Amino acid sequence: MENLVFFSTGLISPRCTQKGAETPTGEEGIGSMDFESHYWIWDGVYYPHLFGGIMITVAFLGLSTSYFGGIGVPSLPYFLPDLGIFQKKKYGKKPVRVYMDGCFDLMHYGHANALRQAKALGDELVVGVVSDEEIIANKGPPVLSMEERVVLVSGLKWVDEVITNAPYEINENFMNCLFNDHKIDYIIHGDDPCLLPDGTDAYALAKKVGRYKQIKRTEGVSSTDIVGRILASMRSAEIEGDRNNASLPEQLPNMNNTPAEETGPKGGQVSHFLPTSRRIVQFSNGKGPGPDARVVYIDGAFDLFHAGHVEILKLARQHGDFLLVGLHNDQTVSEHRGTHPIMHLHERSLSVLACRYVDEVIIGAPWEVTKDMITTFNISLVVHGTVAETNNLLNGDVDPYAAPKSMGIFQIIDSPRNTTTASISKRIIANHDAYKKRNEKKAKSEKRYYEEKKFVFGD
């Protein structure tokens, strides 16, 4: 299987081969790579400290000349040129490149936060997207295709490069390829265990050679959890339909073995995400538009963030200098879509904020885009895509875009793909037996993780 690296500039690098790579093998080869890779890091840390030590010594001697009977000490300006080598080392150091991989199926804010933490451990982040075949062999069938998962990962603001069809296990050949071809310094993973079918650690080799770093897993969400929410929603909808028909047969089986107290409104599972202001700041760009910036506004639910969302946001951003995204609250989504959103407002806000094309979000934006809102945010253009969730409740409703239309600042843009939250949910529902089995397997390991969970400093 070929592995291509897609840079954010759209260029493709030479392939990275998993098997038969012309790289050193065995512990001797790995050891030499470890020394060569860390030498520049040692230089970058050692020389500035040495330089600082010399500066302090010179200052001390300069202040102490009266105690040494007039011993001459060269002045600082004459001494600095001799330290030019240290300054060059400091400013010419090689960037730290870190690698993190994953399936990234049903992309959520937990994935985004993991990659944000990984990027903070280095200067450049390379992300490996595990192949469909490897996911099937180790976890079960993926919901999203490789192409969709690559679009999602590439759309995150912290990602610099993407390697497609990465292996699930960091084997020796692939690790050598990372260290030699991609100049990776550290391999990153969360504090939750990643086990192969035989029970062994998928990152054991990286840990053995001392090139592994750990980050904190984001609480309250996982792809398994999201699949469970969709299956629970399907079960609730079936029961609701039976009630409306005035006939309720024997209770349907719980597709996710979810206790009743774990389900939320209209069948949506209760989210265990604990939103904090700090997390929003971490995801935010922290910059507002300039006084002359062309602000583009687009709104929606952006539920179950998918490749279609990334691509419509990219197109919207191309129409101006600053992209403002309005996120409707859960009640508004329920009223106008007829079903409760799978992800709640704060979860959806973080997913949108993580997108590299988004500058700022309005958390709980009004359904109607008013003139006052347009003035408040200095909006130059309001856009809307051609693809949206099916909505039979809009008939007779007030046009939410009446104001921007009357002002001549409204534009419809063609959605690049037909993907919707509903269409992705249908993929899971159509194969619910396979996903139920996959979830039951993963739910056990996740339960064990939370039972044994320990505090991890950082994040």
Short mmCIF file of C-alpha atoms in Angstrom, two decimals:
data_model
loop_
_atom_site.label_atom_id
_atom_site.label_comp_id
_atom_site.label_asym_id
_atom_site.label_seq_id
_atom_site.Cartn_x
_atom_site.Cartn_y
_atom_site.Cartn_z
CA MET A 1 0.00 0.00 0.00
CA GLU A 2 1.47 3.31 -0.99
CA ASN A 3 1.65 6.10 1.53
CA LEU A 4 1.50 9.65 0.23
CA VAL A 5 2.13 12.81 2.19
CA PHE A 6 -0.14 15.72 1.42
CA PHE A 7 1.28 19.08 2.43
CA SER A 8 -1.05 21.95 3.28
CA THR A 9 0.28 23.65 0.13
CA GLY A 10 -1.17 20.85 -1.97
CA LEU A 11 2.20 19.26 -2.89
CA ILE A 12 2.84 15.53 -2.65
CA SER A 13 6.08 14.17 -1.25
CA PRO A 14 7.80 10.89 -2.21
CA ARG A 15 6.03 7.81 -0.94
CA CYS A 16 6.85 6.17 2.38
CA THR A 17 7.04 2.38 2.09
CA GLN A 18 6.10 0.20 5.00
CA LYS A 19 7.86 -2.94 3.84
CA GLY A 20 11.29 -3.37 2.38
CA ALA A 21 12.30 0.22 3.03
CA GLU A 22 15.98 0.89 2.48
CA THR A 23 16.54 1.98 6.05
CA PRO A 24 18.66 0.60 8.90
CA THR A 25 17.09 -2.36 10.66
CA GLY A 26 17.62 -3.85 14.09
CA GLU A 27 18.51 -2.07 17.30
CA GLU A 28 21.86 -0.89 15.97
CA GLY A 29 20.23 1.07 13.13
CA ILE A 30 17.65 2.57 15.42
CA GLY A 31 20.27 3.57 17.97
CA SER A 32 22.34 5.48 15.43
CA MET A 33 19.27 7.34 14.19
CA ASP A 34 18.40 8.22 17.75
CA PHE A 35 21.79 9.85 18.28
CA GLU A 36 21.80 11.73 14.98
CA SER A 37 18.29 13.07 15.48
CA HIS A 38 18.90 14.30 19.00
CA TYR A 39 22.28 15.93 18.32
CA TRP A 40 20.76 19.14 17.02
CA ILE A 41 18.38 19.28 19.97
CA TRP A 42 21.37 18.96 22.31
CA ASP A 43 23.12 21.76 20.43
CA GLY A 44 20.07 24.01 20.64
CA VAL A 45 19.83 23.62 24.39
CA TYR A 46 23.50 23.49 25.32
CA TYR A 47 24.93 26.48 23.50
CA PRO A 48 22.43 29.12 24.67
CA HIS A 49 23.02 27.95 28.25
CA LEU A 50 26.78 28.12 27.78
CA PHE A 51 26.47 31.56 26.23
CA GLY A 52 24.40 32.72 29.20
CA GLY A 53 27.01 31.34 31.59
CA ILE A 54 29.81 33.26 29.86
CA MET A 55 27.76 36.45 29.93
CA ILE A 56 27.18 36.11 33.68
CA THR A 57 30.88 35.38 34.26
CA VAL A 58 31.95 38.42 32.27
CA ALA A 59 29.50 40.62 34.14
CA PHE A 60 30.73 39.28 37.46
CA LEU A 61 34.38 39.90 36.59
CA GLY A 62 33.52 43.40 35.36
CA LEU A 63 31.89 44.24 38.68
CA SER A 64 34.71 42.64 40.66
CA THR A 65 37.76 44.38 39.16
CA SER A 66 38.22 46.50 42.28
CA TYR A 67 38.81 43.33 44.28
CA PHE A 68 41.52 42.08 41.94
CA GLY A 69 43.74 45.14 41.98
CA GLY A 70 42.95 46.44 38.54
CA ILE A 71 43.07 43.19 36.63
CA GLY A 72 42.01 44.04 33.08
CA VAL A 73 38.80 42.49 31.80
CA PRO A 74 37.82 42.89 28.12
CA SER A 75 34.69 44.95 27.69
CA LEU A 76 31.49 43.23 26.49
CA PRO A 77 31.33 44.78 22.97
CA TYR A 78 34.80 43.42 22.14
CA PHE A 79 33.96 40.06 23.61
CA LEU A 80 30.67 39.45 21.74
CA PRO A 81 32.09 38.90 18.23
CA ASP A 82 33.96 35.84 19.48
CA LEU A 83 30.62 34.30 20.47
CA GLY A 84 29.12 34.48 16.99
CA ILE A 85 29.21 30.70 16.66
CA PHE A 86 26.82 30.35 19.59
CA GLN A 87 24.36 32.82 18.13
CA LYS A 88 24.34 30.98 14.82
CA LYS A 89 23.60 27.71 16.58
CA LYS A 90 20.68 29.28 18.42
CA TYR A 91 18.96 30.80 15.42
CA GLY A 92 19.79 28.01 12.96
CA LYS A 93 18.37 25.04 14.85
CA LYS A 94 16.28 22.44 13.07
CA PRO A 95 12.52 22.48 13.82
CA VAL A 96 11.19 19.68 16.02
CA ARG A 97 8.94 17.43 13.94
CA VAL A 98 6.38 15.27 15.72
CA TYR A 99 4.16 12.50 14.40
CA MET A 100 0.74 11.36 15.54
CA ASP A 101 -1.52 8.85 13.85
CA GLY A 102 -5.07 7.66 14.17
CA CYS A 103 -8.15 6.43 12.36
CA PHE A 104 -9.89 9.82 12.71
CA ASP A 105 -13.21 8.19 11.90
CA LEU A 106 -16.14 10.47 12.73
CA MET A 107 -13.86 13.43 13.41
CA HIS A 108 -14.66 15.23 16.66
CA TYR A 109 -13.18 17.83 18.97
CA GLY A 110 -11.32 15.10 20.89
CA HIS A 111 -9.28 14.32 17.76
CA ALA A 112 -8.68 18.02 17.23
CA ASN A 113 -7.56 18.55 20.81
CA ALA A 114 -5.17 15.60 20.61
CA LEU A 115 -3.52 17.07 17.51
CA ARG A 116 -3.41 20.49 19.15
CA GLN A 117 -1.52 19.00 22.09
CA ALA A 118 0.80 17.09 19.76
CA LYS A 119 1.64 20.26 17.83
CA ALA A 120 2.51 21.99 21.12
CA LEU A 121 5.26 19.38 21.65
CA GLY A 122 7.07 20.40 18.48
CA ASP A 123 7.23 22.88 15.63
CA GLU A 124 5.78 20.82 12.78
CA LEU A 125 3.06 18.18 13.06
CA VAL A 126 2.86 15.24 10.65
CA VAL A 127 -0.32 13.16 10.94
CA GLY A 128 -0.75 9.57 9.79
CA VAL A 129 -4.25 8.49 8.72
CA VAL A 130 -4.64 4.73 9.19
CA SER A 131 -5.76 2.76 6.13
CA ASP A 132 -9.25 1.27 5.79
CA GLU A 133 -7.79 -2.26 5.74
CA GLU A 134 -5.90 -1.70 8.99
CA ILE A 135 -8.97 -0.25 10.71
CA ILE A 136 -11.09 -3.24 9.66
CA ALA A 137 -8.44 -5.67 10.92
CA ASN A 138 -7.97 -3.94 14.29
CA LYS A 139 -11.23 -2.19 15.15
CA GLY A 140 -14.02 -2.94 12.68
CA PRO A 141 -15.44 -1.16 9.62
CA PRO A 142 -14.78 2.62 9.37
CA VAL A 143 -17.72 4.94 8.79
CA LEU A 144 -15.82 7.45 6.65
CA SER A 145 -13.68 6.70 3.60
CA MET A 146 -9.96 7.42 3.53
CA GLU A 147 -10.56 10.42 1.28
CA GLU A 148 -13.09 11.91 3.72
CA ARG A 149 -10.81 11.33 6.70
CA VAL A 150 -7.87 12.98 4.94
CA VAL A 151 -10.02 16.05 4.13
CA LEU A 152 -10.99 16.32 7.79
CA VAL A 153 -7.45 15.95 9.13
CA SER A 154 -5.96 18.29 6.54
CA GLY A 155 -8.58 20.88 7.47
CA LEU A 156 -7.34 21.19 11.06
CA LYS A 157 -5.35 24.33 11.87
CA TRP A 158 -2.55 22.48 13.69
CA VAL A 159 -1.72 19.95 10.96
CA ASP A 160 1.25 20.59 8.64
CA GLU A 161 1.46 17.31 6.68
CA VAL A 162 -0.62 14.16 6.26
CA ILE A 163 0.57 10.62 5.54
CA THR A 164 -2.18 8.45 4.08
CA ASN A 165 -2.61 4.70 4.58
CA ALA A 166 -0.47 4.65 7.71
CA PRO A 167 -0.17 1.32 9.56
CA TYR A 168 -2.07 0.77 12.80
CA GLU A 169 1.09 -0.52 14.48
CA ILE A 170 4.33 1.47 14.54
CA ASN A 171 6.47 -1.37 13.19
CA GLU A 172 10.22 -1.11 12.66
CA ASN A 173 10.18 -0.44 8.91
CA PHE A 174 7.60 2.32 9.22
CA MET A 175 9.34 3.85 12.24
CA ASN A 176 12.63 3.95 10.32
CA CYS A 177 10.77 5.62 7.46
CA LEU A 178 9.41 8.25 9.84
CA PHE A 179 12.81 8.96 11.36
CA ASN A 180 14.82 8.97 8.12
CA ASP A 181 12.48 10.08 5.32
CA HIS A 182 10.19 12.40 7.25
CA LYS A 183 12.74 13.55 9.86
CA ILE A 184 10.37 12.80 12.73
CA ASP A 185 11.81 13.36 16.20
CA TYR A 186 8.99 12.09 18.41
CA ILE A 187 5.94 9.86 18.05
CA ILE A 188 2.91 11.03 20.03
CA HIS A 189 -0.17 9.24 21.42
CA GLY A 190 -2.76 9.75 24.14
CA ASP A 191 -2.67 8.25 27.63
CA ASP A 192 -5.32 5.69 26.66
CA PRO A 193 -3.89 2.30 25.64
CA CYS A 194 -3.77 1.38 21.95
CA LEU A 195 -3.68 -2.40 21.76
CA LEU A 196 -3.29 -4.75 18.82
CA PRO A 197 -5.57 -7.81 18.44
CA ASP A 198 -2.96 -9.92 20.27
CA GLY A 199 -3.03 -7.53 23.23
CA THR A 200 0.38 -5.92 22.64
CA ASP A 201 1.05 -2.17 22.64
CA ALA A 202 0.97 -0.62 19.15
CA TYR A 203 3.60 1.94 20.26
CA ALA A 204 5.93 -0.43 22.12
CA LEU A 205 8.82 0.03 19.68
CA ALA A 206 8.68 3.83 19.78
CA LYS A 207 8.73 3.68 23.58
CA LYS A 208 11.66 1.28 23.51
CA VAL A 209 13.90 3.63 21.55
CA GLY A 210 12.94 6.65 23.66
CA ARG A 211 11.18 8.55 20.91
CA TYR A 212 7.65 8.47 22.39
CA LYS A 213 5.70 11.24 24.11
CA GLN A 214 2.29 11.07 25.73
CA ILE A 215 -0.56 13.57 25.75
CA LYS A 216 -3.81 13.78 27.68
CA ARG A 217 -6.91 12.22 26.18
CA THR A 218 -9.88 14.59 25.87
CA GLU A 219 -12.67 13.62 28.22
CA GLY A 220 -16.23 12.84 27.28
CA VAL A 221 -16.02 11.87 23.61
CA SER A 222 -14.83 9.16 21.23
CA SER A 223 -15.87 7.76 17.87
CA THR A 224 -17.36 4.82 19.76
CA ASP A 225 -19.44 7.23 21.83
CA ILE A 226 -20.70 9.03 18.72
CA VAL A 227 -21.70 5.77 17.01
CA GLY A 228 -23.53 4.90 20.22
CA ARG A 229 -25.41 8.22 20.13
CA ILE A 230 -26.51 7.57 16.54
CA LEU A 231 -27.66 4.03 17.31
CA ALA A 232 -29.51 5.26 20.40
CA SER A 233 -31.20 7.98 18.32
CA MET A 234 -32.28 5.36 15.78
CA ARG A 235 -33.80 3.21 18.52
CA SER A 236 -35.62 6.22 20.00
CA ALA A 237 -36.98 7.24 16.58
CA GLU A 238 -38.34 3.74 15.99
CA ILE A 239 -40.09 3.72 19.37
CA GLU A 240 -41.48 7.22 18.78
CA GLY A 241 -42.80 6.12 15.39
CA ASP A 242 -44.57 3.17 16.95
CA ARG A 243 -46.16 5.42 19.56
CA ASN A 244 -47.43 7.76 16.87
CA ASN A 245 -49.06 4.75 15.18
CA ALA A 246 -50.78 3.93 18.47
CA SER A 247 -49.22 0.50 18.56
CA LEU A 248 -46.13 -0.31 20.58
CA PRO A 249 -44.81 -3.87 20.11
CA GLU A 250 -42.30 -5.48 22.41
CA GLN A 251 -39.47 -3.12 23.33
CA LEU A 252 -36.74 -2.87 20.74
CA PRO A 253 -33.28 -4.07 21.75
CA ASN A 254 -30.85 -1.39 22.87
CA MET A 255 -28.38 -1.13 19.99
CA ASN A 256 -25.61 0.11 22.23
CA ASN A 257 -26.48 -1.52 25.56
CA THR A 258 -27.00 2.03 26.84
CA PRO A 259 -28.75 2.43 30.23
CA ALA A 260 -31.89 4.56 30.18
CA GLU A 261 -30.30 7.20 32.40
CA GLU A 262 -27.54 7.64 29.78
CA THR A 263 -29.90 8.84 27.09
CA GLY A 264 -30.83 12.46 26.56
CA PRO A 265 -33.65 14.35 24.82
CA LYS A 266 -35.19 12.53 21.85
CA GLY A 267 -32.78 9.62 22.24
CA GLY A 268 -29.53 11.55 22.15
CA GLN A 269 -26.99 10.15 24.61
CA VAL A 270 -25.90 12.37 27.45
CA SER A 271 -22.57 14.03 26.71
CA HIS A 272 -19.88 13.83 29.38
CA PHE A 273 -17.91 16.71 27.90
CA LEU A 274 -17.01 19.39 30.44
CA PRO A 275 -16.68 22.66 28.51
CA THR A 276 -14.33 25.27 29.94
CA SER A 277 -13.43 28.78 28.84
CA ARG A 278 -9.80 27.69 28.66
CA ARG A 279 -10.59 25.04 26.05
CA ILE A 280 -12.36 27.59 23.85
CA VAL A 281 -9.34 29.91 24.11
CA GLN A 282 -7.02 27.04 23.15
CA PHE A 283 -9.02 26.41 19.98
CA SER A 284 -9.55 30.05 19.09
CA ASN A 285 -7.29 32.12 16.83
CA GLY A 286 -7.58 34.93 19.36
CA LYS A 287 -7.72 37.62 16.68
CA GLY A 288 -10.57 39.75 15.43
CA PRO A 289 -11.02 41.21 11.93
CA GLY A 290 -9.25 44.40 10.95
CA PRO A 291 -11.27 47.61 10.40
CA ASP A 292 -11.21 47.15 6.62
CA ALA A 293 -11.54 43.35 6.60
CA ARG A 294 -14.22 41.73 4.45
CA VAL A 295 -16.14 39.61 6.97
CA VAL A 296 -18.00 36.60 5.55
CA TYR A 297 -20.74 34.95 7.61
CA ILE A 298 -22.12 31.43 7.30
CA ASP A 299 -24.37 29.65 9.80
CA GLY A 300 -25.76 26.22 10.49
CA ALA A 301 -25.77 23.29 12.92
CA PHE A 302 -22.46 21.80 11.74
CA ASP A 303 -23.46 18.62 13.54
CA LEU A 304 -21.24 15.53 13.28
CA PHE A 305 -18.52 17.62 11.60
CA HIS A 306 -17.68 16.03 8.23
CA ALA A 307 -15.76 16.61 4.99
CA GLY A 308 -18.68 18.52 3.46
CA HIS A 309 -18.45 21.05 6.28
CA VAL A 310 -14.70 21.51 5.77
CA GLU A 311 -15.06 22.14 2.05
CA ILE A 312 -17.99 24.58 2.30
CA LEU A 313 -16.09 26.54 4.97
CA LYS A 314 -13.04 26.64 2.71
CA LEU A 315 -15.14 28.07 -0.13
CA ALA A 316 -16.80 30.58 2.19
CA ARG A 317 -13.42 31.80 3.45
CA GLN A 318 -12.30 32.46 -0.13
CA HIS A 319 -15.00 35.14 -0.42
CA GLY A 320 -13.38 37.42 2.15
CA ASP A 321 -10.64 38.09 4.69
CA PHE A 322 -12.33 36.81 7.85
CA LEU A 323 -14.78 33.92 8.25
CA LEU A 324 -17.37 34.17 11.02
CA VAL A 325 -19.45 31.04 11.62
CA GLY A 326 -22.78 31.05 13.44
CA LEU A 327 -23.61 27.89 15.43
CA HIS A 328 -27.32 27.39 16.18
CA ASN A 329 -28.09 26.13 19.67
CA ASP A 330 -29.52 22.67 20.32
CA GLN A 331 -33.12 23.86 20.68
CA THR A 332 -33.01 25.79 17.41
CA VAL A 333 -31.56 22.77 15.59
CA SER A 334 -34.27 20.52 17.04
CA GLU A 335 -37.04 22.92 16.08
CA HIS A 336 -35.96 23.39 12.49
CA ARG A 337 -34.52 19.97 11.72
CA GLY A 338 -37.00 17.86 13.62
CA THR A 339 -34.33 15.82 15.43
CA HIS A 340 -31.99 16.54 18.30
CA PRO A 341 -28.37 17.18 17.22
CA ILE A 342 -25.95 14.32 17.80
CA MET A 343 -23.31 16.68 19.21
CA HIS A 344 -24.34 19.43 21.59
CA LEU A 345 -23.59 23.13 21.05
CA HIS A 346 -20.22 23.34 22.79
CA GLU A 347 -18.96 20.18 21.09
CA ARG A 348 -20.00 21.52 17.69
CA SER A 349 -18.41 24.89 18.42
CA LEU A 350 -15.01 23.34 19.12
CA SER A 351 -15.15 21.21 15.97
CA VAL A 352 -15.79 24.31 13.85
CA LEU A 353 -13.18 26.40 15.70
CA ALA A 354 -10.56 23.73 14.99
CA CYS A 355 -11.01 24.19 11.22
CA ARG A 356 -8.16 26.15 9.64
CA TYR A 357 -10.56 28.20 7.49
CA VAL A 358 -12.58 29.55 10.44
CA ASP A 359 -11.58 32.74 12.26
CA GLU A 360 -14.34 33.02 14.85
CA VAL A 361 -17.67 31.47 15.85
CA ILE A 362 -20.87 32.78 17.40
CA ILE A 363 -21.90 30.18 19.97
CA GLY A 364 -25.69 30.01 19.88
CA ALA A 365 -26.27 32.23 16.84
CA PRO A 366 -29.86 33.38 16.17
CA TRP A 367 -31.82 31.64 13.41
CA GLU A 368 -32.52 34.92 11.67
CA VAL A 369 -29.65 37.07 10.41
CA THR A 370 -30.83 40.58 11.35
CA LYS A 371 -29.59 44.00 10.25
CA ASP A 372 -28.45 44.70 13.78
CA MET A 373 -26.35 41.52 13.75
CA ILE A 374 -24.85 42.48 10.39
CA THR A 375 -23.89 45.90 11.75
CA THR A 376 -22.57 44.54 15.06
CA PHE A 377 -20.14 42.15 13.38
CA ASN A 378 -19.47 44.36 10.33
CA ILE A 379 -20.54 41.54 8.01
CA SER A 380 -19.85 42.19 4.33
CA LEU A 381 -21.34 38.99 2.90
CA VAL A 382 -23.69 36.24 4.09
CA VAL A 383 -23.34 32.90 2.30
CA HIS A 384 -25.23 29.63 2.35
CA GLY A 385 -24.50 26.28 0.70
CA THR A 386 -26.74 24.40 -1.71
CA VAL A 387 -26.69 21.22 0.43
CA ALA A 388 -28.35 21.18 3.85
CA GLU A 389 -30.21 18.79 6.11
CA THR A 390 -33.73 17.87 4.93
CA ASN A 391 -36.14 20.19 6.68
CA ASN A 392 -39.88 19.85 6.25
CA LEU A 393 -40.61 22.32 9.05
CA LEU A 394 -39.43 25.39 7.16
CA ASN A 395 -42.60 25.69 5.07
CA GLY A 396 -44.20 29.01 5.93
CA ASP A 397 -41.34 30.10 8.19
CA VAL A 398 -39.83 33.56 7.98
CA ASP A 399 -36.82 33.64 5.65
CA PRO A 400 -33.78 33.79 7.99
CA TYR A 401 -31.78 35.59 5.28
CA ALA A 402 -34.37 38.27 4.41
CA ALA A 403 -32.23 41.10 5.81
CA PRO A 404 -28.97 40.31 3.96
CA LYS A 405 -30.97 39.68 0.78
CA SER A 406 -32.62 43.10 1.04
CA MET A 407 -29.17 44.65 1.53
CA GLY A 408 -27.73 42.83 -1.49
CA ILE A 409 -25.09 40.98 0.54
CA PHE A 410 -26.43 37.41 0.34
CA GLN A 411 -24.94 34.72 -1.89
CA ILE A 412 -25.60 31.03 -2.48
CA ILE A 413 -22.43 28.98 -3.03
CA ASP A 414 -22.35 25.49 -4.52
CA SER A 415 -21.59 22.82 -1.93
CA PRO A 416 -18.63 20.69 -3.12
CA ARG A 417 -20.24 17.41 -1.99
CA ASN A 418 -23.63 16.01 -1.01
CA THR A 419 -22.56 14.74 2.41
CA THR A 420 -24.85 15.59 5.31
CA THR A 421 -25.09 14.59 8.97
CA ALA A 422 -28.12 12.48 8.07
CA SER A 423 -26.34 10.65 5.25
CA ILE A 424 -23.46 9.68 7.55
CA SER A 425 -25.90 8.49 10.22
CA LYS A 426 -27.60 6.34 7.59
CA ARG A 427 -24.31 4.58 6.84
CA ILE A 428 -24.19 3.45 10.46
CA ILE A 429 -27.87 2.57 10.64
CA ALA A 430 -27.67 0.54 7.40
CA ASN A 431 -24.89 -1.57 8.95
CA HIS A 432 -25.95 -1.34 12.57
CA ASP A 433 -25.12 -4.98 13.34
CA ALA A 434 -21.47 -4.47 12.38
CA TYR A 435 -21.21 -1.20 14.28
CA LYS A 436 -23.00 -2.62 17.29
CA LYS A 437 -20.41 -5.40 17.44
CA ARG A 438 -17.57 -2.89 16.97
CA ASN A 439 -18.98 -0.68 19.75
CA GLU A 440 -19.41 -3.52 22.20
CA LYS A 441 -15.74 -4.40 21.74
CA LYS A 442 -14.51 -0.82 22.10
CA ALA A 443 -16.89 0.03 24.96
CA LYS A 444 -15.18 -2.54 27.21
CA SER A 445 -11.72 -1.06 26.66
CA GLU A 446 -13.01 2.49 27.15
CA LYS A 447 -14.76 1.52 30.38
CA ARG A 448 -11.53 -0.04 31.62
CA TYR A 449 -9.61 3.13 30.66
CA TYR A 450 -11.93 5.38 32.68
CA GLU A 451 -11.82 3.02 35.67
CA GLU A 452 -7.99 3.10 35.67
CA LYS A 453 -7.64 6.72 34.51
CA LYS A 454 -4.95 8.83 36.17
CA PHE A 455 -4.23 12.54 35.98
CA VAL A 456 -1.87 13.50 33.16
CA PHE A 457 -0.15 16.86 33.52
CA GLY A 458 -0.28 19.18 30.52
CA ASP A 459 -3.03 19.90 28.00
#
